[in-house]
Amino acid sequence: MEYVTAVPHPRSEAPGSARAGRMSLAVALLCGALGAAVALLATRQRWSEGTATVAGGAFPLTAKGSDVTGVPAALAIVGLAALVAVFAVRRAGRFMVAGLLALSGAGTVAAALLGASDSSALDEKAAQASGDTSATVQALTHTAWPYVAAVGGALILLAGLLALRYGRLWPGMSGRYERGGTPRPRRKAPAADPDRPEELWKALDRGEDPTGA
């Protein structure tokens, strides 16, 4: 008794790949754009607060995310640019840009988590407020915004991983925006009017047959 093993036809896998490509594309675009927006918004919020002793009293101090570190905001912008650039390149170029997108997300996460416990920005403000270069911030507390920025970076990282995995299935920029390697065909000039001598001379100067033959 013979057993026949069914071999899937290549065409049967195409619809599944197309669906995976469309789904991954939609998720990557959403995650990348949302992650960049969240990270940029979080860096503009208050990350830490404390007090400095000025003239025997407590002087309140606050530091935004941009005061603590500018890395998350910069990497979020790089990630957003890389997300757009993915569609302008193909093959190896797309893989490299997708890697840059993933690295931007990972860097945003790392920088935000490091900034969650950083006190250097408030220490600098405490020294300026008190006039003592050795002064440090007191009663230091941190908000949840650094972790919000880390979540934004994680979304950018997810977009980069999707681009690395499914980017080959995504559409590219339309061919009309790309510069082709073949020269454009020259438009044939109309035949010169034999009743107008100046047209005959112009055709001869161009090296053309003035009769149009």
mmCIF file with all atom_site columns, N, CA and C in Angstrom, residues 85 132 145 148 156 194 197:
data_model
loop_
_atom_site.group_PDB
_atom_site.id
_atom_site.type_symbol
_atom_site.label_atom_id
_atom_site.label_alt_id
_atom_site.label_comp_id
_atom_site.label_asym_id
_atom_site.label_entity_id
_atom_site.label_seq_id
_atom_site.pdbx_PDB_ins_code
_atom_site.Cartn_x
_atom_site.Cartn_y
_atom_site.Cartn_z
_atom_site.occupancy
_atom_site.B_iso_or_equiv
_atom_site.pdbx_formal_charge
_atom_site.auth_seq_id
_atom_site.auth_comp_id
_atom_site.auth_asym_id
_atom_site.auth_atom_id
_atom_site.pdbx_PDB_model_num
ATOM 1  N N  . ALA A 1 85  ? 11.914 55.796 6.277   1.00 0.00 ? 85  ALA A N  1
ATOM 2  C CA . ALA A 1 85  ? 12.936 55.415 5.293   1.00 0.00 ? 85  ALA A CA 1
ATOM 3  C C  . ALA A 1 85  ? 12.861 53.949 4.910   1.00 0.00 ? 85  ALA A C  1
ATOM 4  N N  . ASP A 1 132 ? 26.558 77.336 45.935  1.00 0.00 ? 132 ASP A N  1
ATOM 5  C CA . ASP A 1 132 ? 27.573 76.429 46.452  1.00 0.00 ? 132 ASP A CA 1
ATOM 6  C C  . ASP A 1 132 ? 27.752 75.295 45.450  1.00 0.00 ? 132 ASP A C  1
ATOM 7  N N  . TRP A 1 145 ? 7.163  59.350 34.576  1.00 0.00 ? 145 TRP A N  1
ATOM 8  C CA . TRP A 1 145 ? 7.349  59.707 33.171  1.00 0.00 ? 145 TRP A CA 1
ATOM 9  C C  . TRP A 1 145 ? 8.553  59.050 32.513  1.00 0.00 ? 145 TRP A C  1
ATOM 10 N N  . VAL A 1 148 ? 7.296  55.914 31.201  1.00 0.00 ? 148 VAL A N  1
ATOM 11 C CA . VAL A 1 148 ? 6.436  56.133 30.043  1.00 0.00 ? 148 VAL A CA 1
ATOM 12 C C  . VAL A 1 148 ? 7.296  56.276 28.790  1.00 0.00 ? 148 VAL A C  1
ATOM 13 N N  . ILE A 1 156 ? 8.820  51.441 19.693  1.00 0.00 ? 156 ILE A N  1
ATOM 14 C CA . ILE A 1 156 ? 9.710  51.650 18.539  1.00 0.00 ? 156 ILE A CA 1
ATOM 15 C C  . ILE A 1 156 ? 10.539 50.394 18.279  1.00 0.00 ? 156 ILE A C  1
ATOM 16 N N  . PRO A 1 194 ? 8.778  72.501 -45.296 1.00 0.00 ? 194 PRO A N  1
ATOM 17 C CA . PRO A 1 194 ? 9.612  72.899 -46.447 1.00 0.00 ? 194 PRO A CA 1
ATOM 18 C C  . PRO A 1 194 ? 9.324  74.306 -46.927 1.00 0.00 ? 194 PRO A C  1
ATOM 19 N N  . PRO A 1 197 ? 12.179 78.193 -44.829 1.00 0.00 ? 197 PRO A N  1
ATOM 20 C CA . PRO A 1 197 ? 13.612 77.873 -44.928 1.00 0.00 ? 197 PRO A CA 1
ATOM 21 C C  . PRO A 1 197 ? 14.307 77.839 -43.572 1.00 0.00 ? 197 PRO A C  1
#
